[in-house]
Short mmCIF file of C-alpha atoms in Angstrom, two decimals:
data_model
loop_
_atom_site.label_atom_id
_atom_site.label_comp_id
_atom_site.label_asym_id
_atom_site.label_seq_id
_atom_site.Cartn_x
_atom_site.Cartn_y
_atom_site.Cartn_z
CA MET X 1 -22.15 -20.00 8.08
CA PHE X 2 -20.07 -20.74 11.16
CA GLU X 3 -19.54 -24.34 10.04
CA GLU X 4 -18.60 -23.20 6.56
CA ALA X 5 -16.11 -20.77 8.03
CA ARG X 6 -14.55 -23.51 10.14
CA ARG X 7 -14.34 -25.84 7.14
CA ARG X 8 -12.66 -23.19 5.02
CA ASP X 9 -10.13 -22.45 7.77
CA GLN X 10 -9.28 -26.14 8.02
CA GLN X 11 -8.61 -26.24 4.27
CA ASP X 12 -6.68 -22.96 4.13
CA PRO X 13 -3.12 -23.66 2.80
CA ILE X 14 -1.69 -20.50 4.43
CA ALA X 15 -3.52 -20.70 7.77
CA ASP X 16 -0.21 -21.40 9.54
CA LYS X 17 1.07 -17.92 8.65
CA ARG X 18 -1.18 -16.44 11.33
CA ALA X 19 1.35 -17.64 13.90
CA LEU X 20 3.89 -15.21 12.43
CA PHE X 21 2.00 -12.28 13.97
CA ALA X 22 1.69 -11.02 17.55
CA LEU X 23 -2.06 -10.43 17.35
CA PRO X 24 -3.90 -9.07 20.39
CA GLU X 25 -6.47 -11.29 22.04
CA ASN X 26 -10.19 -10.66 21.58
CA CYS X 27 -9.58 -8.55 18.51
CA ILE X 28 -10.51 -9.14 14.87
CA TYR X 29 -8.22 -6.92 12.84
CA LEU X 30 -9.70 -5.86 9.47
CA ASP X 31 -7.55 -2.76 9.04
CA GLY X 32 -4.32 -4.23 7.71
CA ASN X 33 -4.86 -2.13 4.60
CA SER X 34 -4.07 0.91 6.76
CA LEU X 35 -1.55 -0.52 9.22
CA GLY X 36 -0.40 -4.12 9.34
CA PRO X 37 -0.05 -5.78 12.75
CA LEU X 38 3.23 -6.58 14.47
CA PRO X 39 5.11 -9.65 13.18
CA VAL X 40 6.83 -11.72 15.86
CA ALA X 41 10.12 -11.50 13.96
CA ALA X 42 9.87 -7.71 13.76
CA LYS X 43 9.40 -7.44 17.51
CA ALA X 44 12.51 -9.55 18.11
CA ARG X 45 14.51 -7.55 15.54
CA ALA X 46 13.55 -4.25 17.18
CA THR X 47 14.89 -5.48 20.49
CA GLU X 48 18.10 -6.72 18.89
CA VAL X 49 18.73 -3.49 16.98
CA VAL X 50 18.09 -1.23 19.96
CA GLU X 51 19.79 -3.25 22.67
CA GLN X 52 22.63 -4.98 20.85
CA GLN X 53 23.40 -3.15 17.63
CA TRP X 54 22.80 0.40 18.81
CA GLY X 55 23.19 -0.21 22.55
CA ASN X 56 26.43 -2.19 22.51
CA ASP X 57 28.00 -1.94 19.07
CA LEU X 58 27.22 1.74 18.56
CA ILE X 59 28.61 3.33 15.40
CA THR X 60 30.50 0.19 14.41
CA SER X 61 27.12 -1.28 13.45
CA TRP X 62 27.18 0.63 10.15
CA ASN X 63 29.74 -1.97 9.08
CA LYS X 64 29.36 -4.76 11.61
CA HIS X 65 25.62 -5.11 11.07
CA SER X 66 25.55 -3.62 7.55
CA TRP X 67 23.23 -0.76 8.41
CA ILE X 68 24.48 1.09 5.35
CA THR X 69 22.95 -1.42 2.91
CA LEU X 70 19.52 -1.67 4.54
CA PRO X 71 17.80 0.34 1.75
CA GLN X 72 19.16 -1.99 -0.92
CA ARG X 73 18.47 -5.17 1.06
CA CYS X 74 14.87 -4.16 1.75
CA GLY X 75 14.51 -3.31 -1.92
CA GLU X 76 15.74 -6.79 -2.83
CA HIS X 77 13.09 -8.35 -0.58
CA ILE X 78 10.33 -6.19 -2.06
CA ALA X 79 11.29 -6.62 -5.72
CA PRO X 80 9.92 -10.18 -6.17
CA LEU X 81 6.57 -9.03 -4.81
CA LEU X 82 6.51 -6.38 -7.54
CA GLY X 83 7.54 -8.67 -10.37
CA ALA X 84 10.77 -6.70 -10.69
CA LYS X 85 14.47 -7.43 -10.81
CA ALA X 86 16.04 -6.53 -7.49
CA ASP X 87 18.37 -3.76 -8.68
CA GLN X 88 15.41 -1.59 -9.70
CA VAL X 89 13.89 -1.19 -6.22
CA ILE X 90 15.14 0.89 -3.31
CA CYS X 91 13.61 1.48 0.13
CA CYS X 92 13.66 5.02 1.47
CA ASP X 93 11.67 8.04 2.64
CA SER X 94 7.86 8.12 2.23
CA ILE X 95 5.51 7.71 -0.73
CA SER X 96 5.05 11.48 -0.85
CA VAL X 97 8.79 12.22 -0.99
CA ASN X 98 9.43 9.41 -3.46
CA LEU X 99 6.60 10.61 -5.69
CA PHE X 100 8.17 14.06 -5.77
CA LYS X 101 11.47 12.53 -6.87
CA LEU X 102 9.90 10.36 -9.56
CA LEU X 103 7.59 13.00 -10.99
CA CYS X 104 10.31 15.64 -11.20
CA GLY X 105 12.75 13.18 -12.73
CA ALA X 106 10.16 11.86 -15.20
CA LEU X 107 9.13 15.38 -16.25
CA ALA X 108 12.76 16.16 -17.04
CA LEU X 109 12.80 13.16 -19.40
CA GLN X 110 9.73 14.39 -21.29
CA HIS X 111 11.16 17.36 -23.16
CA GLY X 112 8.39 19.63 -24.43
CA ARG X 113 5.65 17.91 -22.43
CA THR X 114 4.32 19.35 -19.18
CA LYS X 115 1.00 17.66 -18.37
CA ILE X 116 0.58 15.12 -15.57
CA ILE X 117 -2.76 13.31 -15.66
CA THR X 118 -4.28 11.45 -12.72
CA THR X 119 -7.69 10.50 -11.38
CA THR X 120 -9.96 12.82 -9.46
CA ASP X 121 -10.37 10.22 -6.72
CA ASN X 122 -6.70 9.37 -6.45
CA PHE X 123 -5.26 9.30 -2.94
CA PRO X 124 -4.89 12.97 -1.97
CA THR X 125 -1.13 12.95 -1.35
CA ASP X 126 -0.54 11.95 -4.98
CA VAL X 127 -2.57 14.91 -6.19
CA TYR X 128 -1.05 17.26 -3.62
CA ILE X 129 2.49 16.41 -4.74
CA VAL X 130 1.66 17.29 -8.34
CA GLN X 131 0.04 20.53 -7.17
CA GLY X 132 3.23 21.33 -5.23
CA ILE X 133 5.42 20.68 -8.27
CA GLN X 134 3.11 22.82 -10.37
CA GLN X 135 3.45 25.64 -7.85
CA LEU X 136 7.23 25.20 -7.74
CA LEU X 137 7.81 25.08 -11.50
CA GLY X 138 4.87 27.10 -12.76
CA GLU X 139 2.04 25.87 -15.01
CA GLU X 140 4.17 26.41 -18.11
CA ARG X 141 6.42 23.55 -16.93
CA CYS X 142 3.96 21.37 -14.97
CA GLN X 143 0.21 21.17 -15.42
CA LEU X 144 -2.11 18.89 -13.45
CA ILE X 145 -5.08 17.29 -15.20
CA THR X 146 -7.60 15.14 -13.31
CA VAL X 147 -10.18 12.83 -14.83
CA ASP X 148 -12.65 10.22 -13.63
CA GLU X 149 -11.40 6.62 -13.54
CA THR X 150 -13.75 5.79 -16.40
CA GLU X 151 -12.22 8.55 -18.57
CA ILE X 152 -8.53 7.65 -18.31
CA GLU X 153 -8.22 5.94 -21.68
CA ALA X 154 -10.03 8.69 -23.57
CA ALA X 155 -7.86 11.37 -21.96
CA LEU X 156 -4.53 9.94 -23.14
CA ASN X 157 -2.88 11.85 -26.00
CA ASP X 158 0.50 12.98 -27.30
CA ASP X 159 0.50 16.10 -25.10
CA ILE X 160 0.61 14.16 -21.82
CA ALA X 161 3.97 13.73 -20.12
CA ILE X 162 3.09 11.41 -17.22
CA LEU X 163 0.21 9.15 -16.28
CA LEU X 164 0.06 8.91 -12.48
CA LEU X 165 -2.28 6.21 -11.19
CA THR X 166 -2.93 4.31 -7.99
CA GLN X 167 -3.63 0.71 -8.95
CA VAL X 168 -6.21 0.10 -6.20
CA ASN X 169 -8.62 2.91 -5.33
CA PHE X 170 -8.25 3.61 -1.62
CA ARG X 171 -11.99 4.12 -1.11
CA THR X 172 -13.72 1.61 -3.36
CA GLY X 173 -10.96 -0.94 -3.86
CA ARG X 174 -11.40 -0.86 -7.65
CA VAL X 175 -8.34 -2.23 -9.48
CA LEU X 176 -7.07 -0.50 -12.59
CA ASN X 177 -5.66 -2.58 -15.44
CA MET X 178 -1.94 -1.88 -15.15
CA ALA X 179 -0.85 -3.74 -18.28
CA LYS X 180 -3.48 -2.20 -20.54
CA LEU X 181 -3.17 1.38 -19.29
CA THR X 182 0.63 1.29 -19.34
CA GLU X 183 0.63 0.02 -22.91
CA MET X 184 -1.90 2.66 -23.99
CA ALA X 185 0.18 5.38 -22.33
CA HIS X 186 3.34 4.22 -24.09
CA GLN X 187 1.56 4.38 -27.45
CA HIS X 188 1.39 8.14 -26.88
CA GLY X 189 4.93 8.44 -25.49
CA ILE X 190 3.62 8.90 -21.94
CA LEU X 191 5.65 7.74 -18.94
CA THR X 192 3.77 5.86 -16.22
CA VAL X 193 4.06 6.23 -12.45
CA TRP X 194 2.06 3.67 -10.44
CA ASP X 195 1.22 3.97 -6.73
CA LEU X 196 1.12 0.48 -5.22
CA ALA X 197 0.10 1.40 -1.67
CA HIS X 198 -2.88 -0.98 -1.69
CA SER X 199 -1.32 -3.55 -4.04
CA ALA X 200 2.04 -4.67 -2.69
CA GLY X 201 1.65 -7.79 -0.58
CA VAL X 202 -1.84 -8.78 -1.74
CA LEU X 203 -1.87 -8.57 -5.53
CA PRO X 204 0.46 -10.45 -7.90
CA LEU X 205 2.36 -7.67 -9.68
CA GLU X 206 4.43 -7.73 -12.88
CA LEU X 207 6.08 -4.34 -13.20
CA ASP X 208 8.81 -5.56 -15.53
CA ASN X 209 6.46 -7.53 -17.79
CA CYS X 210 4.02 -4.60 -17.92
CA LYS X 211 6.92 -2.30 -18.83
CA VAL X 212 6.00 0.12 -16.05
CA ASP X 213 8.36 3.10 -15.95
CA PHE X 214 8.22 4.09 -12.29
CA ALA X 215 6.37 3.03 -9.15
CA VAL X 216 6.09 3.84 -5.46
CA GLY X 217 4.52 2.06 -2.51
CA CYS X 218 4.40 1.91 1.25
CA THR X 219 5.47 -0.93 3.53
CA TYR X 220 3.31 -0.36 6.61
CA LYS X 221 0.11 -1.88 5.20
CA TYR X 222 0.18 -5.43 3.82
CA LEU X 223 3.97 -5.67 4.20
CA ASN X 224 3.67 -5.09 7.97
CA GLY X 225 6.71 -2.85 8.32
CA GLY X 226 5.30 -0.82 11.21
CA PRO X 227 3.85 2.69 11.56
CA GLY X 228 5.74 5.16 9.39
CA ALA X 229 7.91 2.42 7.89
CA PRO X 230 10.02 3.56 4.92
CA ALA X 231 8.42 3.45 1.49
CA PHE X 232 9.88 1.99 -1.70
CA MET X 233 10.38 3.18 -5.24
CA TYR X 234 10.93 1.39 -8.53
CA VAL X 235 12.85 2.78 -11.49
CA ALA X 236 12.86 0.61 -14.60
CA GLU X 237 16.44 -0.17 -15.55
CA ARG X 238 15.99 1.32 -19.02
CA HIS X 239 15.63 4.74 -17.37
CA GLU X 240 18.43 4.48 -14.81
CA ASN X 241 21.08 6.25 -16.87
CA ALA X 242 18.91 9.20 -17.88
CA PHE X 243 16.73 9.54 -14.78
CA ILE X 244 17.95 12.13 -12.26
CA GLN X 245 15.96 12.79 -9.12
CA PRO X 246 16.02 16.30 -7.66
CA ILE X 247 16.74 15.68 -3.95
CA THR X 248 20.44 15.09 -4.40
CA GLY X 249 21.38 14.09 -0.88
CA TRP X 250 24.69 12.57 0.09
CA MET X 251 23.47 8.96 0.24
CA GLY X 252 22.59 9.14 -3.45
CA HIS X 253 26.16 10.10 -4.32
CA ALA X 254 28.28 7.61 -6.23
CA THR X 255 30.86 7.65 -3.41
CA PRO X 256 29.27 9.32 -0.37
CA PHE X 257 32.22 8.76 1.95
CA THR X 258 34.66 10.66 -0.24
CA PHE X 259 32.74 13.74 0.93
CA SER X 260 33.18 15.42 -2.42
CA SER X 261 31.99 19.03 -2.70
CA SER X 262 30.20 18.28 -6.00
CA TYR X 263 27.40 15.82 -6.61
CA THR X 264 27.85 12.73 -8.77
CA PRO X 265 24.81 10.44 -8.76
CA HIS X 266 25.13 6.73 -8.17
CA GLN X 267 24.63 4.86 -11.43
CA SER X 268 21.73 2.78 -10.15
CA VAL X 269 18.43 3.12 -8.33
CA SER X 270 20.56 3.95 -5.25
CA GLN X 271 20.84 7.53 -6.56
CA SER X 272 17.28 7.93 -5.28
CA LEU X 273 18.52 7.80 -1.70
CA THR X 274 18.77 11.15 0.05
CA GLY X 275 19.74 11.27 3.72
CA THR X 276 20.84 8.72 6.29
CA PRO X 277 18.62 5.60 6.35
CA SER X 278 16.17 5.22 9.25
CA VAL X 279 18.02 2.28 10.74
CA ILE X 280 15.61 1.16 13.46
CA SER X 281 12.47 1.30 11.33
CA MET X 282 14.20 -0.19 8.29
CA SER X 283 15.67 -3.03 10.35
CA VAL X 284 12.19 -3.84 11.66
CA LEU X 285 10.89 -3.70 8.09
CA GLU X 286 13.59 -6.08 6.90
CA ALA X 287 12.53 -8.66 9.48
CA SER X 288 8.93 -8.35 8.29
CA LEU X 289 9.93 -8.71 4.65
CA GLU X 290 11.92 -11.87 5.36
CA MET X 291 8.61 -13.63 6.08
CA TRP X 292 7.80 -13.53 2.37
CA SER X 293 10.59 -15.90 1.35
CA ASP X 294 8.25 -18.91 1.37
CA ILE X 295 4.88 -17.26 0.74
CA ASP X 296 3.14 -17.65 -2.61
CA ILE X 297 1.52 -14.33 -3.55
CA HIS X 298 -0.97 -16.19 -5.77
CA GLN X 299 -2.22 -18.14 -2.75
CA VAL X 300 -2.52 -14.83 -0.90
CA ARG X 301 -4.59 -13.35 -3.71
CA LYS X 302 -6.80 -16.43 -3.94
CA LYS X 303 -7.59 -16.32 -0.23
CA SER X 304 -8.14 -12.57 -0.38
CA ILE X 305 -10.87 -13.03 -2.99
CA GLU X 306 -12.41 -15.89 -1.02
CA LEU X 307 -12.49 -13.80 2.18
CA GLY X 308 -14.24 -10.97 0.39
CA GLU X 309 -16.80 -13.24 -1.22
CA PHE X 310 -17.42 -15.02 2.07
CA MET X 311 -18.04 -11.72 3.84
CA LEU X 312 -20.56 -10.69 1.20
CA ASN X 313 -22.34 -14.03 1.67
CA CYS X 314 -22.36 -13.55 5.44
CA MET X 315 -23.79 -10.06 5.10
CA GLN X 316 -26.45 -11.32 2.73
CA HIS X 317 -27.29 -14.12 5.16
CA LEU X 318 -27.57 -11.58 8.01
CA GLN X 319 -29.60 -9.16 5.87
CA LEU X 320 -27.02 -6.38 6.05
CA ILE X 321 -26.52 -5.68 2.35
CA ASP X 322 -29.55 -3.44 1.94
CA THR X 323 -28.52 -1.36 4.93
CA LEU X 324 -24.85 -1.22 3.95
CA PRO X 325 -24.77 -1.23 0.13
CA LEU X 326 -21.51 -2.26 -1.52
CA ALA X 327 -19.37 0.57 -2.93
CA SER X 328 -16.75 -1.82 -4.34
CA PRO X 329 -16.98 -3.64 -7.68
CA LEU X 330 -19.12 -6.76 -7.44
CA ASN X 331 -16.65 -8.73 -9.55
CA PRO X 332 -13.90 -9.84 -7.11
CA ASN X 333 -11.28 -9.76 -9.86
CA GLN X 334 -11.90 -6.04 -10.25
CA ARG X 335 -11.17 -5.11 -6.65
CA GLY X 336 -8.17 -5.23 -4.35
CA SER X 337 -8.06 -6.85 -0.92
CA GLN X 338 -10.88 -4.81 0.56
CA LEU X 339 -14.61 -4.17 0.57
CA ALA X 340 -16.22 -0.75 0.95
CA PHE X 341 -19.75 -0.16 2.16
CA LYS X 342 -21.75 3.08 2.06
CA HIS X 343 -23.68 4.54 4.95
CA ASP X 344 -24.27 8.10 6.16
CA GLN X 345 -23.23 6.96 9.64
CA ALA X 346 -20.17 5.02 8.43
CA TYR X 347 -17.80 6.68 10.89
CA ALA X 348 -20.00 5.99 13.93
CA ILE X 349 -20.66 2.43 12.78
CA CYS X 350 -16.92 1.86 12.53
CA GLN X 351 -16.39 3.19 16.07
CA ALA X 352 -19.15 0.99 17.45
CA TRP X 353 -17.64 -2.01 15.63
CA ILE X 354 -14.26 -1.28 17.19
CA ALA X 355 -15.93 -1.24 20.61
CA GLU X 356 -17.14 -4.78 19.83
CA GLY X 357 -13.56 -5.90 19.16
CA VAL X 358 -13.59 -5.57 15.36
CA ILE X 359 -11.18 -2.99 13.94
CA ALA X 360 -12.01 -1.70 10.46
CA ASP X 361 -11.80 1.88 9.21
CA PHE X 362 -13.69 4.84 7.78
CA ARG X 363 -12.97 6.90 4.69
CA ALA X 364 -14.74 10.18 4.12
CA PRO X 365 -17.37 10.98 3.26
CA ASN X 366 -19.39 7.80 3.90
CA ILE X 367 -17.28 4.66 3.46
CA LEU X 368 -16.93 1.80 5.94
CA ARG X 369 -13.84 -0.01 4.70
CA VAL X 370 -12.87 -3.59 5.47
CA GLY X 371 -9.39 -4.86 4.62
CA PHE X 372 -8.49 -8.52 4.11
CA ALA X 373 -4.91 -9.45 4.98
CA PRO X 374 -4.91 -13.17 4.16
CA LEU X 375 -1.81 -14.05 6.19
CA TYR X 376 -3.63 -13.64 9.50
CA ILE X 377 -7.36 -13.21 8.83
CA SER X 378 -9.48 -16.34 9.11
CA PHE X 379 -12.93 -17.12 7.75
CA GLN X 380 -14.17 -17.48 11.33
CA ASP X 381 -12.93 -13.93 11.94
CA ILE X 382 -15.14 -12.74 9.11
CA TRP X 383 -18.24 -14.54 10.38
CA SER X 384 -17.75 -13.23 13.92
CA ALA X 385 -17.18 -9.70 12.60
CA CYS X 386 -20.40 -9.85 10.58
CA GLU X 387 -22.37 -11.08 13.59
CA ALA X 388 -21.06 -8.13 15.60
CA LEU X 389 -21.97 -5.76 12.76
CA GLN X 390 -25.51 -7.16 12.61
CA LYS X 391 -25.92 -6.48 16.33
CA ILE X 392 -24.74 -2.88 15.89
CA MET X 393 -27.08 -2.23 12.99
CA GLN X 394 -30.10 -3.86 14.62
CA GLN X 395 -29.66 -2.05 17.93
CA LYS X 396 -28.44 1.19 16.27
CA THR X 397 -25.76 1.50 18.93
CA TYR X 398 -23.75 3.66 16.51
CA LEU X 399 -26.12 6.53 17.37
CA GLN X 400 -24.71 6.72 20.88
CA THR X 401 -22.85 9.93 21.66
CA GLU X 402 -19.43 8.32 22.17
CA TYR X 403 -19.44 6.93 18.63
CA GLN X 404 -20.56 10.19 16.99
CA LYS X 405 -17.58 12.26 18.11
CA LYS X 406 -14.84 12.22 15.47
CA GLN X 407 -11.30 11.75 16.66
CA THR X 408 -8.25 13.42 15.14
CA VAL X 409 -7.37 10.35 13.06
CA THR X 410 -10.43 8.96 11.30
#
């Protein structure tokens, strides 16, 4: 398997992209689906923004270095990765805040409808935001309905206002059919809101072609924007005139620097801005996004599938599959850029793996999750990681006390 890994790396058309990242030595990083590593360009941009733009140019940088248009510029970089025209995407706030804006605004468009349907195993923040809106407005104006992923189609009807879905399940990696489910929702007059947290940067997306209504996503995973990097939101242009988001902050005003005492929303996706942009983090994000100018997302997806299939072959070769059964779909076209394995000691196994220099992650209650970020992960990384995992499972080192104690962030 080592020779096969080396051969595949030699034939990899995007192997040179690894040099774009400041990866630590003696570390195999399989957790880019939680936090992407530091790009070299982002590190340089952070220094420039802090020392030159903020340090020397001070407040003049809002104009001199165009700080004020960072949300729009980042949105323009993200839009092609979403299959969207640039003027429909803005970068701001977090997924949670942006979901609140979109769901409230979408509900207001659905006169007489109050039900928001999502999946039981959706990422918790998505469910929590709907619960918060329901508490704020009352069940007579917002009602949450949850169903199993397999029951989505059957649950759609003319009483539903919004279908809220995460395209890639954060535990299993299962991919939902965006085009099909969006079309089915529209047949019932339902608006769609898609969470792209585990999609953007690894899956080819076609929001415009799929006629998606609204979408959100984060930039700190496969887009490598850094911890807590600003999220993005997409508003289809056909909704821009009617859509009004509820957090009417001054940056969403049509003319914020007139300092008018009454609110007039900007007539574009920019009305979804609220407060002052996070200049340092958004500048770092912009540098990371600029890497994508010459990267083919279809090559990224192809390598992602190949990495996943190669890991499964390695685990089969090392007789790990029976011990760590697959929780992800077997068909690689039905999963995102990750594999999930089940084990009652998944957390401890993950900690022991980290101690061996392989960083993956754990998702409650029993999932060992491996993320494939094709821009910097090699096939040799996968083989070495599997060898380390075999050692851990054979020696049962995960049973040691230091690996059993759960830390604050799991």
